[in-house]
Amino acid sequence: MADSQTSVSNSKPQHEITARSDRYDPQAIERKWSERWAQNPDLYKSEPSTTSRKKYYVLEMLPYPSGALHMGHVRNYSIGDALARYMWMQGYNVLHPMGWDSFGLPAENAAIANRTPPKQWTLGNIAAMKRQMKRMGFSYDWSTEVTTCLPEYYRWNQWFFLKFYERGLAYRKKSKVNWCPKCATVLANEQVLSNGCCWRHEDTLVEQRELEQWFLRITDYADELLRDLEKLPEWPEKVRTMQRNWIGRSEGALVDFKLDGIAGPAGDKITVFTTRIDTIYGATSLQLAPEHPIVTDLIANDPELLSKVEDLMTEQRRAKEAGDVGAIEKHGVATGRYALNPFNGERVPIWVANYVLLDYGTGAIMSVPAHDERDYEFAKKYDLDIRVVILPRREGDAADGSPNEPVLPFVETNSLLINSGDWNGLPSEDAIAKMSRYAEEHGFGKATVTYRLKDWGISRQRYWGTPIPMIYCEGCGIVPVPEKDLPVLLPENVEITLAGGSPLAMVPEFVNVTCPKCGGQGRRETDTMDTFVDSSWYFYRYTDATLSDKPLDSDTVGYWFPIDQYIGGVEHAILHLIYSRFWTKVMRDMGLVKNAEPVERLFTQGMVIKDGAKMSKNLGNVVSPDDMVEHHGADATRMYTLFGGPPDQDLDWQDAGVKGISGFLSRVYRFVVRNGRPDCPEWRAVPNGELSPAARKMQRRLHQTIQRITEDFAGRWHFNTSISFLMSLVNELYAYEDAVQRGEQAAPLWLMADVQRKLVLMLAPFAPYLARELWETLGETSDLLRAPWPKYDPALAKEEEMEYAIQVNGKIRSRIVVPADASEDQVRELALADDKVKAAIEGKEIVKVLVVRGRLVNIAVK
RNA sequence: GCGAAAGUGGCGGAAUUGGCAGACGCACCAGACUUAGGAUCUGGCGGGUAAAACCGUGGGGGUUCGAGUCCCCCCUUUCGCACCA
């Protein structure tokens, strides 16, 4: 036992004495420091932006307050917290905030289920989860907490909406929208799962409905959102690719095909979108989406055709709902009508096909079977003409100058045109540009760019969201709520039902309002905003959440932005991360911020899974953080989420693994309690004297560990190996104790102090409670966040001897130990002199001897 | 179908640039201790063998003195996108 501790422990209350016993008691230690830290609300507060210290903004994605943290949260926040604490120790001014993405449907569902008002339910959940976070010991600056469902925050959503409206970026349009019958609300396209179901109700099919909706013009920024992905080298390539695909930029041309014969109400031409106008001489049919408006004109008086088209429509919808549109069996039906190819006047048949989508391009394509996979498959099936109009252009073509016949379908752009009238002989790339220009000059087409990205529909017919600050006046039409009248408060005590439409429409006091323009009778917009609006700019608010006259202060934001490190689940790779990039660009155009991108570095952590599947109540494989904390303590729980595997990969949860960490923390605890002697004068002595081999080994391992962990923080973030190195260090400390017991000379106290202090400092980002407790045991009083991260000395980290493996023809035959500074020649000589090596190469000719410094010698023999 | 990531002991995972495969932890086995514990400490632990040899990183080829790592083909799993014209 460490007798030097007795005087300290005697003066303390009973529950703190346990922390002085030989047994690691995480509950007592964590309770003690929780209480102390609670008395200092400024502990994790960043310094004002006027400080001279370098800033570091580390941010984890804010949770939806569902009621309880799950392991995914714990993992996310343990990564961020380790980083924040490390950066603090590196001397940075760290901003590490937290908040609540607290509008949304679950609160309404809960309100219906429990007859609790959404606000009460939400705030109750927030309080519970905040308690859990504090219990975990996360270093959040709660003075800058953001709660999106409170008017202090959402009034700025409304303010932004008005600004977007002024800039023409918010508009209303009637359009087909995704309607989830269960939510009774509209979903963004992005919120519909690939199987056609609602993202929140995975068993509920989304329907289509026509409604007047508010949209934000994200497509105005499509090009910049795409281009600037290049400026985000510190984002995972995976995420950038996903966003690139999501934006789906496609260069091509629109071409009008005139109808041959009588035109109907939908017009006298069919406009197709194509990326390969160079192949237009090979178009042997047009294919329309079943829902294309002109289809009705073409088949109006043919009931048989009409029913066939309806079948196609059903097939397409079924495939979409089933989530495998890609696997649909291609079907089509000829309309019996024709259109004219504007380039050569040729009559081409018009078909309707189930694989053509109305919502991409123009909903009509020219079918070029020879040069498109899908068109080829379709043409084969229905025996349509296949006409080759481009040939491969590459070396090795026939010697007489005529290129080889291509294997169909031939789709490459490295090609030359044939069978294409005046365009013959042009390379495809030239032809695309020239033919587009020709079409434009002759008034039947033009070059264009299409995007897969669509404008962002933000209207929700729900109660628990930000009211859209608009008024409908019979005389004046759409009138924005004047800025001075913000916020438009969300009324409380509203009856929530699952019946469609906005619950706000049933509150006359809310709906009925005088028109701010003419003073006449007006009616408020009763839709609320998509919650992705809340999360599109919340991280700016953290820089000063107390402002009441503006959403943010540009100078303060200028100091903190961009966010140095953002950490969250990859499931937000598209929606949240593209909306918030869009929002930032609009804010920049408004002159509010200077940065064009919100996030410098993005890290997407893997999911927490158990027994091979994502944790879910259905599977019964959920591990509750509370249970873990109660059993093993917060330190062990959070540390295990880092130890279980690399943070960017899925973590396979193993209850037994937590025990391993718990055992490690116990070993650290016992070592320090046994060996901490802060009351001895030599404890603070400067390094002096020779060290015994065992002491020197311990010291060497200490410096190697510091080096390794420091590098891991700067680079790969493989905290699992960082922690394993800490474990190895502790194993080395135990081996040292053993060596002393066996009679080796003990290390001087200054070294024991050095080793233990640095061990505790390295533990601080991962296990802050235990680290702080042991810091005290070592006689230190400073807060660990302000204690400098230890530095390693390369000279002390260096091994004095090295072991070389000796291979003969790649197989290990022996090992030799040589001084670390031995030259290659010396190593080679020693290797060849080794008895086992001699035996292995006896009677053979040495072809080559290769020395790899610090690792091995390979002797090639024949 | 396209794209990305991955596949290593009984399990989670190490091996950063091609250089001793299996660090660290769990489980298991043995020993020590006895305040008999869900405690602690020490040792062992890929297969194979008496010991060696030898065999081992999803499968098959290749490059190299040397391959878990690089190249080619194939299989499996996960994620993302999906007839995008």
mmCIF file of N, CA, C and O in Angstrom, chain A residues 365-410:
data_model
loop_
_atom_site.group_PDB
_atom_site.id
_atom_site.type_symbol
_atom_site.label_atom_id
_atom_site.label_comp_id
_atom_site.label_asym_id
_atom_site.label_seq_id
_atom_site.Cartn_x
_atom_site.Cartn_y
_atom_site.Cartn_z
ATOM 1 N N ILE A 365 -36.736 9.534 -74.579
ATOM 2 C CA ILE A 365 -35.384 9.306 -75.084
ATOM 3 C C ILE A 365 -35.452 8.898 -76.548
ATOM 4 O O ILE A 365 -36.481 8.420 -77.034
ATOM 5 N N MET A 366 -34.348 9.155 -77.252
ATOM 6 C CA MET A 366 -34.208 8.537 -78.568
ATOM 7 C C MET A 366 -33.493 7.222 -78.333
ATOM 8 O O MET A 366 -32.539 7.140 -77.573
ATOM 9 N N SER A 367 -33.979 6.185 -78.962
ATOM 10 C CA SER A 367 -33.420 4.866 -78.725
ATOM 11 C C SER A 367 -32.403 4.541 -79.814
ATOM 12 O O SER A 367 -32.735 4.528 -80.994
ATOM 13 N N VAL A 368 -31.153 4.333 -79.393
ATOM 14 C CA VAL A 368 -30.073 4.040 -80.334
ATOM 15 C C VAL A 368 -29.518 2.660 -79.997
ATOM 16 O O VAL A 368 -28.537 2.537 -79.254
ATOM 17 N N PRO A 369 -30.137 1.619 -80.493
ATOM 18 C CA PRO A 369 -29.805 0.254 -80.043
ATOM 19 C C PRO A 369 -28.341 -0.111 -80.237
ATOM 20 O O PRO A 369 -27.788 -0.835 -79.412
ATOM 21 N N ALA A 370 -27.715 0.375 -81.287
ATOM 22 C CA ALA A 370 -26.345 -0.053 -81.552
ATOM 23 C C ALA A 370 -25.377 0.502 -80.513
ATOM 24 O O ALA A 370 -24.297 -0.035 -80.315
ATOM 25 N N HIS A 371 -25.793 1.585 -79.834
ATOM 26 C CA HIS A 371 -24.825 2.290 -78.979
ATOM 27 C C HIS A 371 -25.334 2.607 -77.578
ATOM 28 O O HIS A 371 -24.959 3.596 -76.969
ATOM 29 N N ASP A 372 -26.234 1.791 -77.078
ATOM 30 C CA ASP A 372 -26.688 1.928 -75.692
ATOM 31 C C ASP A 372 -27.155 0.557 -75.226
ATOM 32 O O ASP A 372 -27.926 -0.119 -75.916
ATOM 33 N N GLU A 373 -26.669 0.168 -74.068
ATOM 34 C CA GLU A 373 -26.965 -1.168 -73.534
ATOM 35 C C GLU A 373 -28.472 -1.437 -73.449
ATOM 36 O O GLU A 373 -28.960 -2.475 -73.876
ATOM 37 N N ARG A 374 -29.164 -0.463 -72.862
ATOM 38 C CA ARG A 374 -30.590 -0.687 -72.608
ATOM 39 C C ARG A 374 -31.384 -0.694 -73.904
ATOM 40 O O ARG A 374 -32.255 -1.530 -74.115
ATOM 41 N N ASP A 375 -31.038 0.257 -74.771
ATOM 42 C CA ASP A 375 -31.730 0.317 -76.055
ATOM 43 C C ASP A 375 -31.480 -0.956 -76.856
ATOM 44 O O ASP A 375 -32.351 -1.445 -77.572
ATOM 45 N N TYR A 376 -30.271 -1.489 -76.716
ATOM 46 C CA TYR A 376 -29.909 -2.702 -77.435
ATOM 47 C C TYR A 376 -30.769 -3.872 -76.963
ATOM 48 O O TYR A 376 -31.362 -4.598 -77.752
ATOM 49 N N GLU A 377 -30.851 -4.005 -75.661
ATOM 50 C CA GLU A 377 -31.647 -5.084 -75.086
ATOM 51 C C GLU A 377 -33.098 -4.981 -75.552
ATOM 52 O O GLU A 377 -33.729 -5.962 -75.947
ATOM 53 N N PHE A 378 -33.591 -3.735 -75.540
ATOM 54 C CA PHE A 378 -34.990 -3.502 -75.913
ATOM 55 C C PHE A 378 -35.224 -3.813 -77.399
ATOM 56 O O PHE A 378 -36.199 -4.463 -77.767
ATOM 57 N N ALA A 379 -34.292 -3.357 -78.224
ATOM 58 C CA ALA A 379 -34.444 -3.550 -79.667
ATOM 59 C C ALA A 379 -34.394 -5.025 -80.031
ATOM 60 O O ALA A 379 -35.134 -5.499 -80.898
ATOM 61 N N LYS A 380 -33.527 -5.763 -79.375
ATOM 62 C CA LYS A 380 -33.441 -7.207 -79.607
ATOM 63 C C LYS A 380 -34.789 -7.853 -79.296
ATOM 64 O O LYS A 380 -35.291 -8.687 -80.039
ATOM 65 N N LYS A 381 -35.354 -7.432 -78.200
ATOM 66 C CA LYS A 381 -36.582 -8.046 -77.741
ATOM 67 C C LYS A 381 -37.729 -7.780 -78.723
ATOM 68 O O LYS A 381 -38.536 -8.661 -79.010
ATOM 69 N N TYR A 382 -37.803 -6.536 -79.216
ATOM 70 C CA TYR A 382 -38.935 -6.167 -80.071
ATOM 71 C C TYR A 382 -38.548 -6.097 -81.540
ATOM 72 O O TYR A 382 -39.310 -5.570 -82.348
ATOM 73 N N ASP A 383 -37.355 -6.605 -81.845
ATOM 74 C CA ASP A 383 -36.928 -6.720 -83.226
ATOM 75 C C ASP A 383 -36.923 -5.366 -83.949
ATOM 76 O O ASP A 383 -37.435 -5.231 -85.064
ATOM 77 N N LEU A 384 -36.374 -4.352 -83.280
ATOM 78 C CA LEU A 384 -36.266 -3.027 -83.892
ATOM 79 C C LEU A 384 -34.945 -2.918 -84.642
ATOM 80 O O LEU A 384 -34.016 -3.672 -84.388
ATOM 81 N N ASP A 385 -34.903 -1.960 -85.566
ATOM 82 C CA ASP A 385 -33.684 -1.758 -86.347
ATOM 83 C C ASP A 385 -32.499 -1.414 -85.455
ATOM 84 O O ASP A 385 -32.639 -0.667 -84.493
ATOM 85 N N ILE A 386 -31.345 -1.957 -85.833
ATOM 86 C CA ILE A 386 -30.107 -1.642 -85.119
ATOM 87 C C ILE A 386 -29.140 -1.097 -86.145
ATOM 88 O O ILE A 386 -28.755 -1.817 -87.072
ATOM 89 N N ARG A 387 -28.773 0.170 -86.029
ATOM 90 C CA ARG A 387 -27.952 0.784 -87.055
ATOM 91 C C ARG A 387 -26.660 1.338 -86.445
ATOM 92 O O ARG A 387 -26.700 2.171 -85.538
ATOM 93 N N VAL A 388 -25.535 0.851 -86.941
ATOM 94 C CA VAL A 388 -24.240 1.278 -86.424
ATOM 95 C C VAL A 388 -23.875 2.639 -87.012
ATOM 96 O O VAL A 388 -23.860 2.806 -88.230
ATOM 97 N N VAL A 389 -23.630 3.639 -86.135
ATOM 98 C CA VAL A 389 -23.256 4.963 -86.631
ATOM 99 C C VAL A 389 -21.941 5.481 -86.058
ATOM 100 O O VAL A 389 -21.519 6.580 -86.395
ATOM 101 N N ILE A 390 -21.324 4.738 -85.150
ATOM 102 C CA ILE A 390 -19.973 5.102 -84.724
ATOM 103 C C ILE A 390 -19.098 3.852 -84.727
ATOM 104 O O ILE A 390 -19.593 2.740 -84.523
ATOM 105 N N LEU A 391 -17.807 4.085 -84.946
ATOM 106 C CA LEU A 391 -16.851 2.985 -84.971
ATOM 107 C C LEU A 391 -15.737 3.283 -83.982
ATOM 108 O O LEU A 391 -15.417 4.446 -83.738
ATOM 109 N N PRO A 392 -15.140 2.222 -83.453
ATOM 110 C CA PRO A 392 -14.035 2.442 -82.517
ATOM 111 C C PRO A 392 -12.870 3.142 -83.205
ATOM 112 O O PRO A 392 -12.629 2.901 -84.390
ATOM 113 N N ARG A 393 -12.199 3.972 -82.463
ATOM 114 C CA ARG A 393 -11.030 4.660 -83.000
ATOM 115 C C ARG A 393 -9.842 4.297 -82.133
ATOM 116 O O ARG A 393 -9.671 4.843 -81.045
ATOM 117 N N ARG A 394 -9.092 3.327 -82.557
ATOM 118 C CA ARG A 394 -7.950 2.938 -81.726
ATOM 119 C C ARG A 394 -6.903 2.251 -82.575
ATOM 120 O O ARG A 394 -7.159 1.856 -83.709
ATOM 121 N N GLU A 395 -5.746 2.114 -82.011
ATOM 122 C CA GLU A 395 -4.646 1.466 -82.708
ATOM 123 C C GLU A 395 -4.995 0.014 -82.968
ATOM 124 O O GLU A 395 -5.757 -0.590 -82.233
ATOM 125 N N GLY A 396 -4.387 -0.535 -83.976
ATOM 126 C CA GLY A 396 -4.606 -1.939 -84.259
ATOM 127 C C GLY A 396 -5.812 -2.192 -85.128
ATOM 128 O O GLY A 396 -6.211 -3.329 -85.346
ATOM 129 N N ASP A 397 -6.455 -1.128 -85.619
ATOM 130 C CA ASP A 397 -7.553 -1.314 -86.551
ATOM 131 C C ASP A 397 -6.989 -1.845 -87.866
ATOM 132 O O ASP A 397 -5.792 -1.797 -88.120
ATOM 133 N N ALA A 398 -7.869 -2.335 -88.685
ATOM 134 C CA ALA A 398 -7.446 -2.998 -89.923
ATOM 135 C C ALA A 398 -6.452 -2.137 -90.714
ATOM 136 O O ALA A 398 -6.548 -0.918 -90.738
ATOM 137 N N ALA A 399 -5.514 -2.805 -91.357
ATOM 138 C CA ALA A 399 -4.411 -2.109 -92.015
ATOM 139 C C ALA A 399 -4.886 -1.250 -93.184
ATOM 140 O O ALA A 399 -4.287 -0.231 -93.504
ATOM 141 N N ASP A 400 -5.977 -1.637 -93.816
ATOM 142 C CA ASP A 400 -6.445 -0.861 -94.955
ATOM 143 C C ASP A 400 -7.141 0.431 -94.535
ATOM 144 O O ASP A 400 -7.667 1.167 -95.363
ATOM 145 N N GLY A 401 -7.142 0.720 -93.264
ATOM 146 C CA GLY A 401 -7.710 1.984 -92.787
ATOM 147 C C GLY A 401 -9.162 1.858 -92.382
ATOM 148 O O GLY A 401 -9.694 2.729 -91.712
ATOM 149 N N SER A 402 -9.826 0.763 -92.731
ATOM 150 C CA SER A 402 -11.211 0.616 -92.294
ATOM 151 C C SER A 402 -11.241 -0.049 -90.929
ATOM 152 O O SER A 402 -10.682 -1.128 -90.757
ATOM 153 N N PRO A 403 -11.827 0.630 -89.953
ATOM 154 C CA PRO A 403 -11.798 0.089 -88.584
ATOM 155 C C PRO A 403 -12.594 -1.207 -88.481
ATOM 156 O O PRO A 403 -13.438 -1.494 -89.326
ATOM 157 N N ASN A 404 -12.296 -1.935 -87.437
ATOM 158 C CA ASN A 404 -13.010 -3.181 -87.191
ATOM 159 C C ASN A 404 -14.478 -2.930 -86.882
ATOM 160 O O ASN A 404 -14.851 -1.902 -86.323
ATOM 161 N N GLU A 405 -15.268 -3.912 -87.205
ATOM 162 C CA GLU A 405 -16.682 -3.870 -86.851
ATOM 163 C C GLU A 405 -16.786 -3.965 -85.318
ATOM 164 O O GLU A 405 -16.182 -4.843 -84.713
ATOM 165 N N PRO A 406 -17.480 -3.034 -84.667
ATOM 166 C CA PRO A 406 -17.528 -3.100 -83.203
ATOM 167 C C PRO A 406 -18.472 -4.180 -82.702
ATOM 168 O O PRO A 406 -19.407 -4.561 -83.406
ATOM 169 N N VAL A 407 -18.191 -4.660 -81.515
ATOM 170 C CA VAL A 407 -19.114 -5.567 -80.856
ATOM 171 C C VAL A 407 -20.245 -4.715 -80.270
ATOM 172 O O VAL A 407 -19.988 -3.729 -79.588
ATOM 173 N N LEU A 408 -21.486 -5.081 -80.560
ATOM 174 C CA LEU A 408 -22.629 -4.268 -80.095
ATOM 175 C C LEU A 408 -23.108 -4.753 -78.734
ATOM 176 O O LEU A 408 -23.027 -5.940 -78.455
ATOM 177 N N PRO A 409 -23.654 -3.871 -77.922
ATOM 178 C CA PRO A 409 -23.691 -2.428 -78.178
ATOM 179 C C PRO A 409 -22.323 -1.784 -77.933
ATOM 180 O O PRO A 409 -21.652 -2.115 -76.969
ATOM 181 N N PHE A 410 -21.968 -0.887 -78.828
ATOM 182 C CA PHE A 410 -20.693 -0.195 -78.717
ATOM 183 C C PHE A 410 -20.939 1.223 -78.208
ATOM 184 O O PHE A 410 -21.599 2.022 -78.872
#
